[in-house]
Coordinates of C-alpha atoms and ligand atoms in Angstrom, one line a residue:
M6 CA -5.3 161.5 163.9
L7 CA -6.1 157.9 164.7
K8 CA -4.7 155.6 162.1
D9 CA -5.8 152.2 163.2
L10 CA -8.1 151.7 160.3
R11 CA -9.1 148.1 159.7
I12 CA -10.4 146.8 156.4
N13 CA -12.2 143.6 155.7
N14 CA -10.0 142.2 153.0
S15 CA -11.9 139.9 150.5
L16 CA -8.6 138.3 149.5
T17 CA -7.8 136.9 152.9
G18 CA -11.4 137.0 154.4
K19 CA -10.0 138.8 157.4
K20 CA -10.2 142.2 158.9
E21 CA -6.7 143.6 158.6
L22 CA -4.9 146.7 159.8
F23 CA -4.6 149.1 156.8
E24 CA -0.9 149.6 156.0
P25 CA -0.4 151.3 152.7
L26 CA 2.5 150.1 150.5
H27 CA 3.9 153.6 150.2
A28 CA 2.3 155.7 153.0
P29 CA 1.3 158.5 152.9
F30 CA 0.3 157.6 149.3
V31 CA -2.7 155.3 148.7
G32 CA -3.6 153.9 145.3
M33 CA -7.2 152.8 144.9
Y34 CA -8.8 151.3 141.8
V35 CA -12.6 150.9 141.5
C36 CA -14.3 149.2 138.6
G37 CA -16.5 151.9 137.0
P38 CA -19.7 151.6 135.1
T39 CA -20.3 150.0 131.7
V40 CA -21.8 153.0 129.9
Y41 CA -24.5 151.4 127.8
S42 CA -27.5 152.7 129.7
N43 CA -28.3 155.0 132.7
V44 CA -26.8 154.0 136.0
H45 CA -29.4 152.6 138.4
L46 CA -29.7 153.0 142.1
G47 CA -27.8 149.8 142.8
N48 CA -24.8 151.0 140.8
A49 CA -25.0 154.3 142.7
R50 CA -24.8 152.5 146.0
T51 CA -21.5 150.9 145.1
F52 CA -20.0 154.2 143.9
I53 CA -21.3 156.1 146.9
S54 CA -19.7 153.5 149.2
F55 CA -16.4 154.0 147.6
D56 CA -16.8 157.8 147.7
V57 CA -17.0 157.6 151.5
I58 CA -14.0 155.3 151.6
Y59 CA -12.0 157.8 149.4
R60 CA -13.2 160.7 151.6
Y61 CA -12.2 159.0 154.8
L62 CA -8.8 158.0 153.6
M63 CA -8.1 161.6 152.6
H64 CA -9.6 162.7 156.0
L65 CA -7.0 160.5 157.7
G66 CA -4.3 162.4 155.9
Y67 CA -3.4 160.1 153.1
T68 CA -2.7 161.3 149.6
V69 CA -5.0 159.2 147.5
R70 CA -4.9 158.5 143.8
Y71 CA -8.4 157.2 143.0
V72 CA -8.7 155.5 139.6
R73 CA -12.2 154.6 138.4
N74 CA -12.6 153.5 134.9
I75 CA -15.2 153.8 132.2
T76 CA -16.0 150.6 130.4
D77 CA -16.7 151.5 126.9
V78 CA -15.9 148.3 125.0
G79 CA -15.5 144.6 125.7
H80 CA -18.2 144.0 128.4
L81 CA -20.3 141.3 126.8
T82 CA -23.9 140.5 127.5
N83 CA -22.7 137.1 128.7
D84 CA -20.0 136.3 131.2
D85 CA -18.7 133.4 129.1
D86 CA -17.4 135.4 126.2
A87 CA -20.2 134.3 124.0
G88 CA -22.5 137.3 124.1
E89 CA -22.6 140.6 122.3
D90 CA -20.8 143.8 123.3
K91 CA -23.2 145.7 125.5
I92 CA -22.3 149.1 123.9
G93 CA -22.1 147.8 120.3
K94 CA -25.6 146.1 120.8
K95 CA -27.2 149.4 122.0
A96 CA -25.5 151.4 119.2
K97 CA -26.9 149.0 116.6
L98 CA -30.3 149.1 118.2
E99 CA -30.4 152.9 118.0
N100 CA -28.5 153.1 114.8
I101 CA -25.9 155.5 116.2
E102 CA -22.2 155.5 116.8
P103 CA -21.0 153.5 119.8
M104 CA -19.2 156.6 121.0
E105 CA -22.5 158.4 121.1
I106 CA -23.9 155.8 123.5
V107 CA -20.7 156.1 125.5
Q108 CA -20.9 159.9 125.6
R109 CA -24.6 160.0 126.6
Y110 CA -24.3 157.5 129.5
T111 CA -21.0 158.8 130.8
Q112 CA -22.6 162.2 131.1
D113 CA -25.6 160.7 132.8
F114 CA -23.2 158.9 135.2
H115 CA -21.3 162.1 136.0
Q116 CA -24.5 164.0 136.6
V117 CA -25.9 161.3 139.0
M118 CA -22.6 161.2 140.9
E119 CA -22.7 165.0 141.3
Q120 CA -26.3 164.9 142.5
F121 CA -25.2 162.4 145.1
N122 CA -22.3 164.7 146.0
A123 CA -19.7 162.0 145.1
L124 CA -16.3 163.4 144.4
P125 CA -14.8 162.7 141.0
P126 CA -11.9 160.2 140.9
S127 CA -8.3 161.4 140.3
I128 CA -8.2 159.6 137.0
E129 CA -11.1 158.2 135.0
P130 CA -9.5 156.2 132.1
S131 CA -11.5 154.5 129.5
A132 CA -10.9 151.0 127.9
T133 CA -10.9 152.4 124.3
G134 CA -8.2 154.9 125.3
H135 CA -5.9 152.1 126.3
I136 CA -6.0 149.6 123.4
V137 CA -2.2 149.8 122.7
E138 CA -1.4 149.0 126.4
Q139 CA -3.9 146.1 126.3
I140 CA -2.3 144.6 123.2
E141 CA 1.2 144.9 124.9
F142 CA -0.2 143.2 128.0
I143 CA -1.5 140.3 126.0
Q144 CA 1.9 140.0 124.4
E145 CA 3.4 139.6 127.8
L146 CA 1.0 136.9 128.8
L147 CA 1.7 135.1 125.5
N148 CA 5.4 135.3 126.2
N149 CA 4.9 133.9 129.7
G150 CA 3.1 130.9 128.2
L151 CA -0.2 131.8 129.9
A152 CA -2.2 132.7 126.8
Y153 CA -2.9 131.1 123.4
E154 CA -4.2 132.3 120.1
V155 CA -7.0 130.7 118.2
S156 CA -8.3 132.1 114.9
G157 CA -7.5 135.7 115.8
S158 CA -8.7 135.5 119.4
V159 CA -6.4 135.2 122.4
Y160 CA -7.5 133.4 125.6
F161 CA -6.0 133.2 129.0
D162 CA -4.9 129.6 129.9
V163 CA -6.4 129.1 133.4
K164 CA -5.2 125.5 133.7
T165 CA -1.6 126.3 133.0
Y166 CA -1.8 129.3 135.3
N167 CA -3.2 127.2 138.1
E168 CA -0.2 124.8 138.0
K169 CA 1.9 127.4 139.8
N170 CA -0.9 129.7 141.2
D171 CA -4.2 129.5 142.8
Y172 CA -7.1 130.5 140.4
G173 CA -10.2 130.9 142.6
K174 CA -8.6 132.2 145.7
L175 CA -10.3 135.5 145.7
S176 CA -13.8 134.2 145.0
G177 CA -13.4 130.9 146.8
R178 CA -14.2 128.9 143.7
K179 CA -12.6 125.5 143.3
I180 CA -10.6 125.0 140.2
E181 CA -11.5 121.3 139.9
E182 CA -15.2 122.3 139.7
L183 CA -14.5 125.1 137.2
L184 CA -12.5 122.8 135.0
S185 CA -15.1 120.1 135.0
N186 CA -17.7 122.6 133.9
T187 CA -17.7 121.9 130.2
R188 CA -20.8 123.7 129.1
D189 CA -21.1 123.6 125.3
L190 CA -21.6 127.3 124.5
D191 CA -21.4 129.3 121.3
G192 CA -17.8 130.2 120.6
Q193 CA -16.4 128.1 123.5
D194 CA -15.1 125.4 121.1
E195 CA -12.1 127.7 120.6
K196 CA -11.1 127.5 124.2
R197 CA -9.1 124.7 125.7
N198 CA -11.2 124.8 128.8
S199 CA -14.5 126.6 129.4
V200 CA -12.9 128.4 132.4
D201 CA -10.4 130.2 130.1
F202 CA -11.4 133.7 129.3
A203 CA -10.9 136.1 126.3
L204 CA -8.1 138.6 126.4
W205 CA -8.7 139.6 122.7
K206 CA -11.7 138.7 120.6
S207 CA -11.5 138.5 116.9
A208 CA -13.9 140.7 115.0
E209 CA -13.1 139.2 111.6
G210 CA -16.2 138.0 109.8
T211 CA -18.5 139.6 112.4
D212 CA -20.4 142.9 112.3
H213 CA -18.8 144.0 115.6
I214 CA -18.6 147.8 115.2
M215 CA -15.7 148.6 117.6
R216 CA -12.5 147.0 116.3
W217 CA -8.8 147.7 116.3
N218 CA -5.8 146.3 114.5
S219 CA -3.7 143.9 116.5
P220 CA -0.9 141.3 115.8
W221 CA -3.8 138.7 115.7
G222 CA -6.0 140.6 113.2
E223 CA -8.9 143.0 113.8
G224 CA -10.6 142.6 117.1
F225 CA -11.4 144.1 120.5
P226 CA -10.1 143.5 124.1
G227 CA -11.8 141.3 126.7
W228 CA -13.5 143.1 129.6
H229 CA -11.3 141.8 132.4
L230 CA -8.1 143.0 130.7
E231 CA -8.9 146.8 130.8
C232 CA -8.9 147.0 134.6
T233 CA -5.6 145.2 135.0
V234 CA -4.0 147.3 132.3
M235 CA -5.3 150.7 133.5
G236 CA -4.7 149.8 137.2
T237 CA -1.1 148.9 136.4
K238 CA -0.6 152.0 134.2
Y239 CA -1.8 154.5 136.8
L240 CA -1.1 152.8 140.1
G241 CA 1.7 150.4 139.4
K242 CA 2.1 146.6 139.5
Q243 CA 1.1 146.6 143.1
F244 CA -1.3 149.0 144.7
D245 CA -3.3 149.3 147.9
I246 CA -7.0 148.9 147.3
H247 CA -9.1 147.3 144.5
G248 CA -12.8 147.6 144.8
G249 CA -16.1 146.9 143.1
G250 CA -19.5 145.3 143.7
M251 CA -19.7 141.8 145.1
D252 CA -21.1 140.6 141.8
L253 CA -17.7 141.4 140.2
K254 CA -15.8 139.1 142.4
F255 CA -16.2 136.3 139.9
P256 CA -15.3 136.1 137.2
H257 CA -14.1 139.7 136.7
H258 CA -11.8 140.2 139.7
E259 CA -10.6 136.6 139.8
C260 CA -9.5 137.1 136.1
E261 CA -7.9 140.4 137.0
V262 CA -5.8 138.7 139.7
A263 CA -4.8 135.9 137.3
Q264 CA -3.8 138.4 134.5
A265 CA -1.7 140.5 136.9
V266 CA 0.0 137.6 138.6
G267 CA 0.5 136.0 135.3
A268 CA 2.2 139.0 133.8
H269 CA 4.0 140.5 136.8
G270 CA 4.4 137.6 139.3
C271 CA 2.8 139.6 142.1
E272 CA -0.6 140.3 143.6
P273 CA -2.0 143.5 142.1
A274 CA -3.9 144.7 145.1
K275 CA -3.1 144.4 148.8
Y276 CA -6.7 144.8 149.9
W277 CA -9.8 143.8 147.9
L278 CA -13.1 145.5 148.9
H279 CA -16.5 144.4 147.8
T280 CA -19.7 146.2 148.3
N281 CA -22.9 144.4 148.8
M282 CA -26.0 144.7 146.7
L283 CA -28.9 147.0 146.9
T284 CA -32.0 144.8 146.7
V285 CA -35.7 145.2 146.0
N286 CA -37.9 142.8 148.0
G287 CA -34.8 140.8 148.7
Q288 CA -33.7 140.5 145.0
K289 CA -30.6 142.2 143.6
M290 CA -31.5 145.4 141.8
S291 CA -30.5 144.8 138.2
K292 CA -31.4 146.0 134.7
S293 CA -31.9 142.5 133.5
L294 CA -34.3 141.6 136.3
N295 CA -36.4 144.6 135.5
N296 CA -36.6 145.8 139.1
S297 CA -34.2 148.7 138.8
F298 CA -35.0 152.3 139.0
L299 CA -33.0 155.4 138.0
P300 CA -31.9 158.1 140.4
H301 CA -33.9 160.8 138.7
E302 CA -37.1 158.6 139.0
L303 CA -36.4 158.6 142.7
F304 CA -35.8 162.4 142.9
N305 CA -39.1 162.9 141.0
G306 CA -41.1 160.2 142.7
D307 CA -41.8 158.9 139.2
H308 CA -42.0 155.1 139.6
E309 CA -44.7 152.7 140.6
L310 CA -42.6 151.4 143.6
L311 CA -42.3 154.9 145.0
D312 CA -44.8 156.6 147.3
R313 CA -43.3 160.0 146.7
A314 CA -40.1 161.8 145.7
Y315 CA -36.9 161.6 147.8
S316 CA -34.1 164.1 147.6
P317 CA -30.5 163.0 146.6
M318 CA -29.2 163.6 150.2
T319 CA -32.0 161.6 151.7
V320 CA -31.0 158.7 149.4
R321 CA -27.3 159.1 150.2
F322 CA -28.2 159.1 153.9
F323 CA -30.3 156.0 153.4
M324 CA -27.4 154.2 151.8
L325 CA -24.9 155.3 154.6
Q326 CA -27.3 153.9 157.2
S327 CA -26.1 150.4 156.3
H328 CA -22.5 149.1 156.2
Y329 CA -21.2 148.8 152.6
A330 CA -20.7 145.0 153.0
S331 CA -24.3 144.3 154.1
T332 CA -27.2 144.1 151.7
L333 CA -29.5 147.0 151.7
D334 CA -33.2 146.5 150.8
F335 CA -35.0 149.4 149.2
S336 CA -38.3 150.5 150.8
N337 CA -40.4 153.6 151.1
D338 CA -40.4 153.2 154.9
A339 CA -36.7 153.2 155.1
L340 CA -36.4 156.2 152.9
N341 CA -39.0 158.1 155.0
A342 CA -36.9 157.3 158.1
A343 CA -33.8 158.4 156.2
Q344 CA -35.3 161.7 155.4
K345 CA -36.0 162.3 159.1
G346 CA -32.5 161.3 160.0
Y347 CA -30.9 163.4 157.4
R348 CA -32.8 166.5 158.4
K349 CA -32.0 165.9 162.0
M350 CA -28.3 165.7 161.1
M351 CA -28.5 168.9 159.1
N352 CA -30.2 170.7 162.0
G353 CA -27.2 169.7 164.1
L354 CA -25.0 171.7 161.7
K355 CA -27.3 174.7 162.0
T356 CA -27.4 174.4 165.8
L357 CA -23.6 174.4 165.9
R358 CA -23.4 177.6 163.8
K359 CA -25.8 179.3 166.3
I360 CA -23.7 178.5 169.4
D361 CA -21.4 181.4 170.1
S362 CA -18.2 180.0 171.6
S363 CA -16.3 183.2 171.8
N364 CA -15.6 184.7 175.2
I365 CA -16.4 181.6 177.2
E366 CA -16.1 182.4 180.9
A367 CA -14.0 180.1 183.0
G368 CA -16.2 178.1 185.2
E369 CA -16.4 174.8 187.1
L370 CA -15.8 171.9 184.7
N371 CA -18.3 169.1 184.4
E372 CA -15.7 166.3 184.1
K373 CA -18.4 163.6 183.6
A374 CA -19.9 165.5 180.6
I375 CA -16.3 166.1 179.2
G376 CA -15.6 162.4 179.5
Q377 CA -18.8 161.5 177.7
I378 CA -18.1 164.0 174.8
N379 CA -14.6 162.7 174.4
S380 CA -15.7 159.1 174.2
L381 CA -18.5 159.9 171.8
C382 CA -15.9 161.6 169.5
D383 CA -13.6 158.5 169.9
N384 CA -16.5 156.2 169.1
I385 CA -17.2 158.0 165.8
Y386 CA -13.6 157.4 164.7
R387 CA -13.6 153.9 166.1
A388 CA -16.7 153.1 163.9
M389 CA -15.1 154.6 160.8
N390 CA -11.9 152.7 161.5
D391 CA -13.9 149.5 161.8
D392 CA -14.0 148.8 158.1
F393 CA -15.7 152.2 157.3
N394 CA -18.8 151.4 159.4
T395 CA -21.0 154.3 158.4
A396 CA -24.1 152.8 160.1
L397 CA -22.5 152.8 163.5
T398 CA -20.9 156.2 162.9
I399 CA -24.3 157.8 162.2
G400 CA -25.6 156.3 165.5
H401 CA -22.7 157.9 167.4
L402 CA -23.1 161.2 165.6
F403 CA -26.7 161.3 166.9
N404 CA -25.5 160.7 170.4
L405 CA -23.0 163.6 170.0
L406 CA -25.9 165.7 168.7
K407 CA -27.7 165.2 172.0
K408 CA -24.8 166.9 173.7
I409 CA -24.7 169.6 171.1
N410 CA -28.4 170.3 171.7
S411 CA -27.8 170.4 175.5
V412 CA -25.1 173.0 175.0
Y413 CA -27.4 175.0 172.8
T414 CA -30.2 175.0 175.3
Q415 CA -27.6 175.8 178.0
Q416 CA -28.6 172.7 180.0
L417 CA -25.0 171.9 179.6
P418 CA -23.2 175.3 179.9
L419 CA -20.4 175.9 177.5
A420 CA -18.2 177.0 180.4
S421 CA -18.6 173.6 182.0
I422 CA -17.1 171.7 179.1
S423 CA -14.3 174.2 178.2
E424 CA -13.5 175.8 174.8
D425 CA -11.2 172.9 173.7
V426 CA -13.8 170.2 174.3
F427 CA -16.5 172.2 172.5
A428 CA -14.1 172.7 169.6
R429 CA -13.4 169.0 169.4
M430 CA -17.1 168.2 169.5
K431 CA -17.9 170.8 166.8
T432 CA -15.0 169.8 164.5
T433 CA -15.7 166.1 164.8
Y434 CA -19.4 166.6 164.0
E435 CA -18.9 169.0 161.1
E436 CA -16.0 167.2 159.5
I437 CA -17.5 163.7 159.7
V438 CA -20.9 164.8 158.4
I439 CA -19.7 167.1 155.6
E440 CA -16.2 165.9 154.6
V441 CA -16.4 162.2 155.3
L442 CA -20.1 161.2 154.9
G443 CA -20.4 163.8 152.1
L444 CA -23.7 165.1 153.3
K445 CA -24.6 168.6 152.4
E446 CA -27.5 170.9 153.3
E447 CA -30.0 171.0 150.5
S448 CA -32.7 173.6 150.5
N449 CA -36.1 172.0 150.0
V450 CA -37.7 175.2 151.2
D451 CA -40.3 176.5 148.6
V452 CA -39.2 180.1 148.0
E453 CA -42.5 181.1 146.4
G454 CA -44.4 179.6 149.4
L455 CA -42.3 181.8 151.7
L456 CA -42.9 184.9 149.7
E457 CA -46.6 184.3 149.9
I458 CA -46.4 184.4 153.7
V459 CA -44.5 187.7 153.5
I460 CA -47.0 189.1 151.0
K461 CA -49.9 188.3 153.4
E462 CA -48.0 190.2 156.2
Y463 CA -47.5 193.1 153.8
A464 CA -51.2 193.2 152.8
V465 CA -52.2 193.3 156.5
A466 CA -49.7 196.1 157.2
K467 CA -51.2 198.1 154.3
S468 CA -54.8 197.6 155.3
E469 CA -53.8 198.8 158.8
K470 CA -52.1 201.8 157.2
N471 CA -48.9 200.8 159.1
Y472 CA -46.6 202.5 156.5
D473 CA -43.4 202.0 158.6
K474 CA -43.9 198.2 158.4
V475 CA -44.9 198.4 154.7
D476 CA -41.6 200.2 153.9
E477 CA -39.6 197.9 156.1
I478 CA -41.0 194.8 154.3
R479 CA -40.4 196.4 150.9
N480 CA -36.8 197.4 151.7
Q481 CA -35.9 194.0 153.2
L482 CA -37.3 192.2 150.2
K483 CA -35.4 194.5 147.8
E484 CA -32.2 193.6 149.6
Q485 CA -33.0 190.0 148.7
G486 CA -33.5 190.9 145.1
V487 CA -37.3 190.9 145.2
V488 CA -39.8 193.8 144.5
L489 CA -43.4 193.9 145.3
K490 CA -46.0 195.3 142.9
D491 CA -49.4 196.5 143.8
T492 CA -51.7 195.7 140.9
K493 CA -55.4 195.8 140.4
A494 CA -55.4 192.0 140.6
G495 CA -53.6 192.1 144.0
I496 CA -50.1 192.1 145.2
D497 CA -47.5 190.4 143.0
W498 CA -43.7 190.0 143.2
A499 CA -40.9 190.1 140.6
Y500 CA -37.1 189.9 140.6
D501 CA -35.6 193.3 141.0
E502 CA -34.3 194.3 137.6
Ligands
AMP616 P1 -21.8 147.6 135.7 O1 -22.1 148.9 135.0 O2 -22.9 146.6 135.5 O3 -20.4 147.1 135.4 O4 -21.9 147.9 137.3 C1 -21.2 149.0 137.9 C2 -21.0 148.7 139.4 O5 -22.3 148.6 140.0 C3 -20.3 147.4 139.6 O6 -19.3 147.6 140.7 C4 -21.4 146.5 140.1 O7 -20.9 145.5 141.0 C5 -22.3 147.5 140.9 N1 -23.7 147.0 141.0 C6 -24.5 146.5 140.1 N2 -25.8 146.2 140.6 C7 -25.7 146.6 141.9 C8 -26.6 146.5 143.0 N3 -27.9 146.1 142.9 N4 -26.2 147.0 144.2 C9 -25.0 147.4 144.4 N5 -24.0 147.5 143.4 C10 -24.4 147.1 142.2
ZN617 ZN1 -13.0 146.1 136.5

C-alpha cells in the first residue's frame, strides 16, 4: 500500500509527509459538537470530512484511535468568558435539566452521523465526565506558575506563558496585538489581561445550574480545557492529529496548545487539520446568522432555500466533491449535480458486480489499456495522499469508471487486460468508493410504484386468460413476500402473512 500521505499542517502552514509518532498506531482528536441544539449542515461537513480522514488512515493500514468529544458544559455564548453557558441557557429556557438537553441533542447528532454513514469514533468522552481530571490539570498549571486564581475563578496567564513560548503560533495572531486589546467586558476585570482565558469559572452567587466542587469553590470548567484534558487522557501528552473546523483555530485551539505546552512542556499534536466552512451565498452557515438548515430539512426538502429533497448520500457526495480545506457553497444546482454524480458512481458498483471475471481466456494483451488502468488507480491514491483530496479522487474514479464500462460492453475485452489488472481496477473502485469515501447504495426506488407496474402486467395476463403467466407472477411475488388479491374493487396486494 502506498504510504506517502501528505497532510497540510496548520501548525507549520506546510504540506508534510505523514509520519505517525508510533506507527502503525495513530491518535486523532477532533473537537465534537456542543450539544445545545440540533447539528446543522455546516457542522456535518466538518464531521464528514474527518470521517473520510479516519477511513483513509484505516484503509492505509493504520490502527487509529479516534477521539471525538461531546461538549456538554463550559462552552459559553461569548468567546471572551463573559457569556452564558450554551447548555445551561437552553435548559433554563425550556425549564428542564441540562442533561436532558445534552441527551436530546447527542442523540440527534448520532442519528445524523448515521444517516450520513459516518463511523462512530473509538472514544466519545464528555466534558462533564472528566471534571476531576480537569481540576487536576488546572492544579498543574497553577503549580507551573501559568495560571492564577481570582474570586474562585482560575485564568490562564497568557503573558507569562508567552515569555518562554509563542502564543499565537497556530492561528498566526500577534501577541502584541492581543495584549493591547483591552476591551472592557463584563467579568473581564478579574483577568490580568483580556487575552487570558478561563480554566475554571466560579459559579458562586450565580444561577449557573451545572456546578461542581473544586479547591476554588463551586464552579465549572472553561471550554478549552476539556479537549486538552481528554486528548491527554486518551491519546497521551503527544499524539498525531488534532482537528476541527477553521473557526476553532482561535481562540479554542490556540488555547489548547498553550494549556498542553504549559502543563507538559511539549506540543500536544504533531499535525493540526482544519476544515473549511460550508457557506450559504458566501456566508458561513451558522445558527447565530440564521442561515443554517438541519440535515432532516434537507432530506425532506422542507426549507425555503431548497427546491426539493436530497438524500443523505447525495449530500455526502456533494461535500466530498470539494477538498475539506476549501469553502463549499450550498446551492440547489450543486446538489442536483451531486445527485447525478452519486448515482453514476453507484451504477459503477452495479456494473462491476455484473462483470463475470471467472474463466477469462488468455488472449493478446492490450498494453496501452493496461497502462492507462494502472495509472488511473495510482492517480486515485495519489489524490487521496495529497492531503485527502476527495475532489480529485472522485474525478479519477469517474475516469476509471469509463474503463469499467468499456469492459462491461466488451469494447475492451477482459482477456485483453488480464485477470490481475481487472482485479486491481475492481478493488480500487470498490474500496475507495465504499470504504474510504463512505458512500453506500441507497434505494430510492418506490416499491409500491414497482408493484403497480407488476399488477398491470398481471391484469393484462388475466384478461388474456394467460393462466401460466398469471401463476408465474403470483408465485414470483409470493417469493418476495407479497400476495395479490382479486377483489371487486380491483387487484390489490398485501404482505404474505
Ligand atoms: P460547535 O458545535 O459549534 O462547537 O461546532 C462543531 C463543529 O462544527 C466545529 O468543528 C465547528 O468548527 C464546525 N462548524 C461550525 N459551523 C460550520 C460550517 N458552517 N461549516 C463547517 N464546519 C462548521
Ligand atoms: Zn475542542
